[in-house]
Amino acid sequence: AFVGSLALFAFQAWCHALPRFGLVLPMSVWELFGGVVAAWTVCAFGHVLCWRTYCFFDCASICQNDPDFKSAGIINIPAFISASREFIVLWDERYLTRLWCVYEMAVAQSIEGIPIRILPMSVYASLTVWQLYWFVMEVAWLLIRSNVRGTLLCDFVGGVLCRLPLFAMHARAGRGFADVYADLQQQFEAFDVRSAAISDESDRRLIFDSIEEMFDGSLDNFNHKVRTTLKSTAMRSFTGRKATLPYWKMLWQSLAVMPAFCALWSTEGLVDTFEASPYRNAERVIFGVTFTFCGYPLFSAAAMELGRRCTRGAGPGGARAALTYLGVGVLVTASFSAWTWCALTAPTLHLNGPVGALLMAVSVNGLAWGATVWAFRPHARVDADRAGPTSEAPRPSGVEPESNAGQDGP
């Protein structure tokens, strides 16, 4: 999105201006739509270009028709997983109740050096919804800006209709993520290999034989390993940073923000006016980049953390929880607006001249970059409130993109 929108911005600035729309302020929308569509296209079809990336997906990679081939596939699951760079779990509420899934996780954990990354599907579905919401709000903001005089209504759309509901949803997601974490711990602790579900009962004996061969000949040893060592290893993907979600996941939701800034800069002729107002335009560019890569990820993480903490000990639903989420949304929106004023509006007052204003903009935006690094940087020690008594020091969340894991097995 960033590269695509910048390419369109540069094309219009130095080559040829494309048609614009709007009654009051003719607005360029090409950067917004072009950048977002380019990102969605790469997300949907980019895997076609990854020729050297392979994935082992058990129900597709193990023969389901021939019993001999099927048995050979099950026996060689440890070899398939040991050749992997990463084990990815697409987690839902039933994942740890299925024998195939837990068995493969345990095999991955027993092989030294293979990270296990758990992706709760409900959380990542919410990220997609937030991204679509962002895109619709950015389009609405550009349409209002181009057809209505004055910026008050634009500020209302940006501050109330967009940020407040979004931060309230983040607060709810923070509580939901805490519930996911608690459910995972409970499922690990309650796991019993003998009662785990399996789609084909004839496969249970094959898996039991493999478990007994790999885990000291005892199903009880396997249960103990799942409830302790595997639990500790798997939960590390949730506790590797102060923020609830990794940085790149938080950045994904605000995909449309940088293209919207490029559209605004193209509309206002940033390149044409740069020589006349270099300091002011530099402030705008610094703020736009910081707004995109630090502002929203940082304040979204703050809303999720506040939502988790403020509803601790209470149910996730009901009027009280809804008011709490709304209150968190109001608080974070107000804080975000205050930061926006300090980072963009205050320097424009030129209290200390244009150079002083630029230095102020650099300083305030620099604080945002520092806070973002602090919130999302992987750390070695785990917050005891999140980790629980059996967790160990987490590994950094940044791992190779290649993935090898399966959902439900044969």
Tab-separated table of C-alpha atoms in Angstrom:
chain	number	residue	atom	x	y	z
A	1	ALA	CA	0.000	0.000	0.000
A	2	PHE	CA	2.804	2.399	0.934
A	3	VAL	CA	4.813	1.755	-2.235
A	4	GLY	CA	1.786	1.780	-4.519
A	5	SER	CA	0.409	5.051	-3.154
A	6	LEU	CA	3.830	6.726	-3.298
A	7	ALA	CA	4.241	5.611	-6.921
A	8	LEU	CA	0.909	7.170	-7.874
A	9	PHE	CA	1.756	10.305	-5.909
A	10	ALA	CA	5.087	10.640	-7.733
A	11	PHE	CA	3.423	9.999	-11.113
A	12	GLN	CA	0.937	12.800	-10.549
A	13	ALA	CA	3.554	15.170	-9.140
A	14	TRP	CA	6.169	14.788	-11.872
A	15	CYS	CA	4.435	13.206	-14.879
A	16	HIS	CA	0.729	13.768	-15.363
A	17	ALA	CA	-2.157	14.717	-13.064
A	18	LEU	CA	-5.063	12.271	-13.147
A	19	PRO	CA	-8.734	13.389	-13.043
A	20	ARG	CA	-9.915	14.727	-9.678
A	21	PHE	CA	-13.296	14.787	-7.996
A	22	GLY	CA	-15.076	17.218	-5.678
A	23	LEU	CA	-17.106	20.424	-5.746
A	24	VAL	CA	-15.146	22.465	-3.203
A	25	LEU	CA	-11.670	20.931	-3.316
A	26	PRO	CA	-10.916	18.702	-6.318
A	27	MET	CA	-9.560	15.617	-4.588
A	28	SER	CA	-7.189	12.955	-5.875
A	29	VAL	CA	-8.431	9.531	-4.796
A	30	TRP	CA	-6.043	7.507	-6.938
A	31	GLU	CA	-3.419	7.077	-4.230
A	32	LEU	CA	-5.975	5.733	-1.740
A	33	PHE	CA	-7.676	3.251	-4.060
A	34	GLY	CA	-4.498	2.324	-5.929
A	35	GLY	CA	-2.457	1.690	-2.770
A	36	VAL	CA	-5.148	-0.366	-1.026
A	37	VAL	CA	-5.986	-2.424	-4.122
A	38	ALA	CA	-2.281	-3.107	-4.705
A	39	ALA	CA	-1.894	-4.333	-1.119
A	40	TRP	CA	-4.971	-6.544	-1.293
A	41	THR	CA	-3.789	-8.003	-4.597
A	42	VAL	CA	-0.375	-8.876	-3.179
A	43	CYS	CA	-2.021	-10.351	-0.073
A	44	ALA	CA	-4.337	-12.534	-2.170
A	45	PHE	CA	-1.945	-13.629	-4.914
A	46	GLY	CA	1.561	-12.923	-3.625
A	47	HIS	CA	2.050	-16.544	-2.607
A	48	VAL	CA	2.164	-17.458	-6.293
A	49	LEU	CA	5.567	-15.761	-6.477
A	50	CYS	CA	6.938	-17.634	-3.447
A	51	TRP	CA	8.287	-20.537	-5.476
A	52	ARG	CA	10.622	-21.790	-2.754
A	53	THR	CA	8.125	-21.739	0.100
A	54	TYR	CA	6.474	-25.046	0.968
A	55	CYS	CA	3.876	-25.999	3.553
A	56	PHE	CA	3.046	-29.367	5.102
A	57	PHE	CA	-0.702	-29.528	5.717
A	58	ASP	CA	-1.519	-32.923	7.178
A	59	CYS	CA	-5.012	-33.618	5.818
A	60	ALA	CA	-3.829	-32.657	2.320
A	61	SER	CA	-0.301	-34.118	2.511
A	62	ILE	CA	-1.186	-37.523	3.989
A	63	CYS	CA	-3.057	-40.007	1.809
A	64	GLN	CA	-6.623	-40.527	3.011
A	65	ASN	CA	-7.562	-43.470	0.773
A	66	ASP	CA	-4.804	-46.086	0.993
A	67	PRO	CA	-4.242	-47.505	4.527
A	68	ASP	CA	-0.580	-48.341	3.854
A	69	PHE	CA	0.255	-44.886	2.499
A	70	LYS	CA	-1.713	-43.343	5.335
A	71	SER	CA	0.207	-45.314	7.948
A	72	ALA	CA	3.523	-44.362	6.311
A	73	GLY	CA	2.487	-40.712	6.337
A	74	ILE	CA	1.628	-40.824	10.028
A	75	ILE	CA	4.928	-42.498	10.883
A	76	ASN	CA	6.835	-39.796	8.997
A	77	ILE	CA	5.045	-36.804	10.546
A	78	PRO	CA	8.051	-36.129	12.843
A	79	ALA	CA	10.317	-36.043	9.768
A	80	PHE	CA	7.993	-33.617	7.963
A	81	ILE	CA	7.807	-31.303	10.965
A	82	SER	CA	11.553	-31.474	11.670
A	83	ALA	CA	12.163	-30.073	8.170
A	84	SER	CA	10.034	-27.028	8.969
A	85	ARG	CA	11.155	-23.532	9.934
A	86	GLU	CA	7.991	-22.696	11.853
A	87	PHE	CA	4.845	-24.354	13.166
A	88	ILE	CA	1.723	-22.203	12.760
A	89	VAL	CA	-1.488	-22.958	14.650
A	90	LEU	CA	-4.742	-21.556	13.242
A	91	TRP	CA	-6.444	-21.723	16.619
A	92	ASP	CA	-10.143	-21.935	17.354
A	93	GLU	CA	-12.028	-23.134	20.439
A	94	ARG	CA	-11.870	-26.778	19.323
A	95	TYR	CA	-8.225	-26.947	18.267
A	96	LEU	CA	-6.806	-28.436	21.478
A	97	THR	CA	-9.632	-30.963	21.758
A	98	ARG	CA	-8.451	-32.730	18.565
A	99	LEU	CA	-5.878	-35.490	18.919
A	100	TRP	CA	-4.185	-34.864	15.579
A	101	CYS	CA	-3.589	-31.198	16.307
A	102	VAL	CA	-2.119	-31.679	19.780
A	103	TYR	CA	0.029	-34.581	18.622
A	104	GLU	CA	1.613	-32.500	15.858
A	105	MET	CA	2.151	-29.566	18.228
A	106	ALA	CA	3.883	-31.859	20.693
A	107	VAL	CA	6.114	-33.252	17.967
A	108	ALA	CA	7.065	-29.713	16.887
A	109	GLN	CA	7.849	-28.749	20.474
A	110	SER	CA	10.007	-31.820	21.005
A	111	ILE	CA	12.162	-30.853	18.006
A	112	GLU	CA	14.631	-28.196	19.110
A	113	GLY	CA	14.589	-24.898	17.283
A	114	ILE	CA	11.101	-24.883	15.690
A	115	PRO	CA	9.051	-21.877	16.893
A	116	ILE	CA	5.351	-22.420	17.526
A	117	ARG	CA	3.153	-19.458	16.597
A	118	ILE	CA	-0.527	-19.477	17.613
A	119	LEU	CA	-2.884	-17.324	15.551
A	120	PRO	CA	-6.360	-17.024	17.158
A	121	MET	CA	-8.716	-16.883	14.188
A	122	SER	CA	-11.251	-14.648	15.942
A	123	VAL	CA	-8.611	-12.007	16.669
A	124	TYR	CA	-7.247	-11.949	13.131
A	125	ALA	CA	-10.756	-11.861	11.674
A	126	SER	CA	-11.263	-8.725	13.770
A	127	LEU	CA	-8.119	-7.199	12.242
A	128	THR	CA	-9.611	-7.678	8.787
A	129	VAL	CA	-12.875	-6.032	9.854
A	130	TRP	CA	-10.972	-3.093	11.326
A	131	GLN	CA	-9.016	-2.670	8.120
A	132	LEU	CA	-12.208	-2.552	6.045
A	133	TYR	CA	-13.684	-0.068	8.515
A	134	TRP	CA	-10.571	2.104	8.167
A	135	PHE	CA	-10.810	2.051	4.393
A	136	VAL	CA	-14.486	3.093	4.398
A	137	MET	CA	-13.774	5.902	6.863
A	138	GLU	CA	-10.846	7.193	4.810
A	139	VAL	CA	-13.026	7.264	1.693
A	140	ALA	CA	-15.752	9.102	3.629
A	141	TRP	CA	-13.199	11.585	4.950
A	142	LEU	CA	-11.892	12.363	1.460
A	143	LEU	CA	-15.414	12.749	0.070
A	144	ILE	CA	-16.430	15.161	2.832
A	145	ARG	CA	-13.166	17.070	2.563
A	146	SER	CA	-13.648	17.547	-1.179
A	147	ASN	CA	-17.333	18.517	-1.103
A	148	VAL	CA	-17.881	20.450	2.154
A	149	ARG	CA	-16.343	23.772	3.084
A	150	GLY	CA	-14.420	23.954	6.340
A	151	THR	CA	-12.539	21.288	8.241
A	152	LEU	CA	-14.778	20.985	11.326
A	153	LEU	CA	-16.901	18.223	9.807
A	154	CYS	CA	-13.758	16.440	8.612
A	155	ASP	CA	-12.362	16.529	12.143
A	156	PHE	CA	-15.675	15.159	13.437
A	157	VAL	CA	-15.573	12.269	10.985
A	158	GLY	CA	-11.938	11.517	11.763
A	159	GLY	CA	-12.203	11.890	15.529
A	160	VAL	CA	-15.667	10.588	16.378
A	161	LEU	CA	-17.035	8.438	13.577
A	162	CYS	CA	-13.704	6.746	12.930
A	163	ARG	CA	-11.380	6.742	15.923
A	164	LEU	CA	-13.805	6.485	18.836
A	165	PRO	CA	-15.707	3.375	17.626
A	166	LEU	CA	-12.462	1.784	16.476
A	167	PHE	CA	-10.699	2.297	19.797
A	168	ALA	CA	-13.805	1.005	21.604
A	169	MET	CA	-13.651	-2.134	19.427
A	170	HIS	CA	-9.959	-2.446	20.288
A	171	ALA	CA	-10.837	-2.327	23.980
A	172	ARG	CA	-13.338	-5.145	23.445
A	173	ALA	CA	-10.742	-7.096	21.471
A	174	GLY	CA	-8.241	-6.680	24.322
A	175	ARG	CA	-10.683	-8.350	26.670
A	176	GLY	CA	-11.409	-11.023	24.053
A	177	PHE	CA	-7.709	-11.709	23.660
A	178	ALA	CA	-7.393	-12.155	27.424
A	179	ASP	CA	-10.253	-14.667	27.278
A	180	VAL	CA	-8.498	-16.517	24.443
A	181	TYR	CA	-5.347	-16.676	26.559
A	182	ALA	CA	-7.287	-18.049	29.542
A	183	ASP	CA	-9.085	-20.609	27.340
A	184	LEU	CA	-5.774	-21.803	25.921
A	185	GLN	CA	-4.303	-22.308	29.361
A	186	GLN	CA	-7.398	-24.169	30.548
A	187	GLN	CA	-7.449	-26.413	27.472
A	188	PHE	CA	-3.784	-27.298	27.885
A	189	GLU	CA	-4.242	-28.112	31.560
A	190	ALA	CA	-7.371	-30.233	30.934
A	191	PHE	CA	-5.987	-32.170	27.965
A	192	ASP	CA	-6.225	-35.971	28.073
A	193	VAL	CA	-4.918	-37.934	25.105
A	194	ARG	CA	-7.307	-40.824	25.748
A	195	SER	CA	-10.434	-38.681	25.415
A	196	ALA	CA	-9.224	-36.336	22.651
A	197	ALA	CA	-11.464	-36.215	19.598
A	198	ILE	CA	-10.498	-37.764	16.275
A	199	SER	CA	-12.462	-37.955	13.039
A	200	ASP	CA	-11.511	-41.565	12.243
A	201	GLU	CA	-11.222	-43.894	15.252
A	202	SER	CA	-9.070	-46.308	13.269
A	203	ASP	CA	-6.295	-43.688	13.340
A	204	ARG	CA	-6.231	-43.507	17.140
A	205	ARG	CA	-4.154	-46.674	17.531
A	206	LEU	CA	-1.623	-45.442	14.956
A	207	ILE	CA	-1.187	-42.154	16.815
A	208	PHE	CA	-0.966	-43.894	20.182
A	209	ASP	CA	1.801	-46.156	18.849
A	210	SER	CA	3.702	-43.125	17.587
A	211	ILE	CA	3.231	-41.304	20.908
A	212	GLU	CA	4.464	-44.287	22.906
A	213	GLU	CA	7.508	-44.554	20.651
A	214	MET	CA	8.421	-40.858	20.950
A	215	PHE	CA	7.428	-40.147	24.570
A	216	ASP	CA	8.982	-42.926	26.659
A	217	GLY	CA	6.304	-45.503	25.938
A	218	SER	CA	3.598	-43.866	28.029
A	219	LEU	CA	0.438	-41.912	27.225
A	220	ASP	CA	0.590	-40.420	30.720
A	221	ASN	CA	4.025	-38.973	29.947
A	222	PHE	CA	2.536	-37.403	26.828
A	223	ASN	CA	-0.302	-35.855	28.877
A	224	HIS	CA	2.220	-34.414	31.313
A	225	LYS	CA	4.332	-32.998	28.502
A	226	VAL	CA	1.309	-31.312	26.885
A	227	ARG	CA	0.123	-29.810	30.173
A	228	THR	CA	3.530	-28.411	31.118
A	229	THR	CA	6.291	-28.090	28.525
A	230	LEU	CA	4.100	-27.748	25.440
A	231	LYS	CA	1.825	-25.297	27.226
A	232	SER	CA	4.780	-23.126	28.238
A	233	THR	CA	6.269	-23.162	24.742
A	234	ALA	CA	3.000	-22.470	22.943
A	235	MET	CA	2.020	-19.559	25.164
A	236	ARG	CA	5.241	-17.706	24.381
A	237	SER	CA	3.738	-16.324	21.172
A	238	PHE	CA	1.338	-14.321	23.360
A	239	THR	CA	3.873	-12.946	25.812
A	240	GLY	CA	6.835	-11.760	23.777
A	241	ARG	CA	6.121	-8.005	24.020
A	242	LYS	CA	4.289	-5.421	26.100
A	243	ALA	CA	1.646	-4.874	23.389
A	244	THR	CA	-1.096	-7.483	22.983
A	245	LEU	CA	-0.408	-8.162	19.298
A	246	PRO	CA	2.807	-7.959	17.240
A	247	TYR	CA	3.579	-4.684	15.480
A	248	TRP	CA	3.010	-5.878	11.927
A	249	LYS	CA	-0.424	-7.228	12.863
A	250	MET	CA	-1.398	-3.890	14.378
A	251	LEU	CA	-0.065	-2.069	11.321
A	252	TRP	CA	-2.159	-4.258	9.018
A	253	GLN	CA	-5.416	-2.758	10.275
A	254	SER	CA	-4.380	0.793	9.257
A	255	LEU	CA	-3.489	-0.227	5.709
A	256	ALA	CA	-5.447	2.676	4.170
A	257	VAL	CA	-3.903	5.464	6.279
A	258	MET	CA	-0.708	6.123	4.311
A	259	PRO	CA	-2.511	6.025	0.941
A	260	ALA	CA	-5.002	8.561	2.319
A	261	PHE	CA	-2.146	10.882	3.315
A	262	CYS	CA	-0.624	10.537	-0.160
A	263	ALA	CA	-3.995	11.413	-1.690
A	264	LEU	CA	-4.222	14.513	0.508
A	265	TRP	CA	-0.660	15.593	-0.297
A	266	SER	CA	-1.323	15.159	-4.003
A	267	THR	CA	-4.523	17.188	-3.737
A	268	GLU	CA	-2.831	20.043	-1.891
A	269	GLY	CA	0.171	20.071	-4.229
A	270	LEU	CA	2.833	19.154	-1.707
A	271	VAL	CA	5.592	19.027	-4.318
A	272	ASP	CA	4.596	22.319	-5.948
A	273	THR	CA	4.544	24.181	-2.630
A	274	PHE	CA	7.564	22.508	-1.059
A	275	GLU	CA	10.035	25.161	-2.219
A	276	ALA	CA	7.832	27.982	-0.914
A	277	SER	CA	7.173	26.323	2.484
A	278	PRO	CA	9.871	23.698	3.025
A	279	TYR	CA	9.658	23.585	6.822
A	280	ARG	CA	5.870	23.357	6.935
A	281	ASN	CA	5.742	20.638	4.307
A	282	ALA	CA	8.519	18.713	6.047
A	283	GLU	CA	6.448	18.811	9.244
A	284	ARG	CA	3.452	17.412	7.369
A	285	VAL	CA	5.462	14.554	5.876
A	286	ILE	CA	7.052	13.679	9.219
A	287	PHE	CA	3.644	13.686	10.878
A	288	GLY	CA	2.041	11.559	8.141
A	289	VAL	CA	4.706	8.887	8.366
A	290	THR	CA	4.640	8.884	12.180
A	291	PHE	CA	0.830	8.883	12.223
A	292	THR	CA	0.786	5.765	10.045
A	293	PHE	CA	3.648	3.710	11.453
A	294	CYS	CA	3.505	4.757	15.116
A	295	GLY	CA	0.346	6.660	16.026
A	296	TYR	CA	-2.397	4.180	15.301
A	297	PRO	CA	-0.493	0.989	16.165
A	298	LEU	CA	0.573	2.528	19.481
A	299	PHE	CA	-2.813	3.915	20.528
A	300	SER	CA	-4.587	0.773	19.306
A	301	ALA	CA	-2.312	-1.290	21.548
A	302	ALA	CA	-3.080	1.087	24.431
A	303	ALA	CA	-6.838	0.654	23.894
A	304	MET	CA	-6.503	-3.135	23.875
A	305	GLU	CA	-4.454	-3.117	27.058
A	306	LEU	CA	-6.868	-0.757	28.831
A	307	GLY	CA	-9.832	-2.859	27.716
A	308	ARG	CA	-8.175	-5.951	29.151
A	309	ARG	CA	-7.295	-4.328	32.448
A	310	CYS	CA	-10.502	-2.346	33.008
A	311	THR	CA	-12.781	-5.378	32.598
A	312	ARG	CA	-10.703	-7.747	34.696
A	313	GLY	CA	-12.963	-9.684	37.040
A	314	ALA	CA	-16.124	-8.777	35.092
A	315	GLY	CA	-17.960	-10.482	32.256
A	316	PRO	CA	-17.051	-9.557	28.661
A	317	GLY	CA	-20.660	-8.613	27.838
A	318	GLY	CA	-23.438	-6.566	29.378
A	319	ALA	CA	-24.077	-2.860	29.875
A	320	ARG	CA	-21.196	-2.362	32.303
A	321	ALA	CA	-18.644	-3.856	29.917
A	322	ALA	CA	-20.068	-1.867	26.981
A	323	LEU	CA	-19.761	1.378	28.937
A	324	THR	CA	-16.202	0.438	29.881
A	325	TYR	CA	-15.247	-0.160	26.262
A	326	LEU	CA	-16.872	3.133	25.265
A	327	GLY	CA	-15.046	4.944	28.059
A	328	VAL	CA	-11.734	3.491	26.910
A	329	GLY	CA	-12.569	4.599	23.370
A	330	VAL	CA	-13.266	8.163	24.555
A	331	LEU	CA	-10.079	8.278	26.636
A	332	VAL	CA	-7.811	6.941	23.907
A	333	THR	CA	-9.463	9.141	21.259
A	334	ALA	CA	-8.911	12.225	23.418
A	335	SER	CA	-5.293	11.221	24.046
A	336	PHE	CA	-4.752	10.600	20.362
A	337	SER	CA	-6.239	13.994	19.470
A	338	ALA	CA	-3.959	15.671	22.006
A	339	TRP	CA	-0.925	13.960	20.509
A	340	THR	CA	-2.050	14.964	17.003
A	341	TRP	CA	-2.316	18.594	18.110
A	342	CYS	CA	1.170	18.539	19.646
A	343	ALA	CA	2.718	16.727	16.661
A	344	LEU	CA	1.057	18.669	13.823
A	345	THR	CA	-0.937	21.727	14.894
A	346	ALA	CA	1.336	23.182	17.576
A	347	PRO	CA	4.415	23.376	15.312
A	348	THR	CA	2.379	25.318	12.726
A	349	LEU	CA	2.015	28.187	15.189
A	350	HIS	CA	5.691	28.991	14.487
A	351	LEU	CA	6.229	30.314	18.003
A	352	ASN	CA	9.985	29.961	17.592
A	353	GLY	CA	10.180	30.457	13.845
A	354	PRO	CA	9.981	27.806	11.122
A	355	VAL	CA	13.178	26.075	12.210
A	356	GLY	CA	11.973	25.874	15.804
A	357	ALA	CA	8.623	24.543	14.621
A	358	LEU	CA	10.375	21.829	12.628
A	359	LEU	CA	12.508	20.876	15.625
A	360	MET	CA	9.381	20.676	17.771
A	361	ALA	CA	7.686	18.433	15.218
A	362	VAL	CA	10.737	16.169	15.067
A	363	SER	CA	10.896	15.955	18.866
A	364	VAL	CA	7.204	15.152	19.425
A	365	ASN	CA	7.072	12.623	16.603
A	366	GLY	CA	10.359	11.131	17.793
A	367	LEU	CA	8.747	10.425	21.169
A	368	ALA	CA	6.050	8.458	19.348
A	369	TRP	CA	8.693	6.360	17.586
A	370	GLY	CA	10.422	5.676	20.898
A	371	ALA	CA	7.147	4.671	22.570
A	372	THR	CA	6.342	2.343	19.676
A	373	VAL	CA	9.698	0.593	19.959
A	374	TRP	CA	9.169	0.242	23.718
A	375	ALA	CA	5.664	-1.236	23.316
A	376	PHE	CA	6.362	-3.678	20.480
A	377	ARG	CA	9.986	-4.672	21.039
A	378	PRO	CA	10.344	-8.364	21.956
A	379	HIS	CA	11.603	-8.766	25.485
A	380	ALA	CA	13.227	-11.595	27.360
A	381	ARG	CA	11.161	-11.600	30.536
A	382	VAL	CA	7.435	-12.238	30.670
A	383	ASP	CA	4.918	-10.257	32.663
A	384	ALA	CA	3.804	-12.613	35.417
A	385	ASP	CA	0.238	-11.391	35.104
A	386	ARG	CA	0.118	-12.805	31.570
A	387	ALA	CA	2.595	-15.621	31.651
A	388	GLY	CA	1.362	-17.766	34.506
A	389	PRO	CA	3.519	-19.905	36.777
A	390	THR	CA	4.727	-22.393	34.137
A	391	SER	CA	5.809	-20.012	31.389
A	392	GLU	CA	9.395	-19.473	30.430
A	393	ALA	CA	11.205	-16.629	28.720
A	394	PRO	CA	9.681	-16.038	25.265
A	395	ARG	CA	11.468	-15.995	21.991
A	396	PRO	CA	11.271	-12.889	19.820
A	397	SER	CA	8.115	-12.768	17.719
A	398	GLY	CA	9.939	-12.107	14.437
A	399	VAL	CA	10.409	-15.435	12.630
A	400	GLU	CA	10.815	-16.690	9.112
A	401	PRO	CA	7.645	-16.545	6.983
A	402	GLU	CA	7.756	-20.162	5.855
A	403	SER	CA	5.151	-22.214	7.683
A	404	ASN	CA	4.447	-25.887	8.145
A	405	ALA	CA	1.469	-26.982	10.191
A	406	GLY	CA	-1.908	-28.574	9.914
A	407	GLN	CA	-5.369	-28.003	11.311
A	408	ASP	CA	-7.516	-31.088	11.775
A	409	GLY	CA	-5.897	-34.277	10.537
A	410	PRO	CA	-7.241	-37.335	8.760
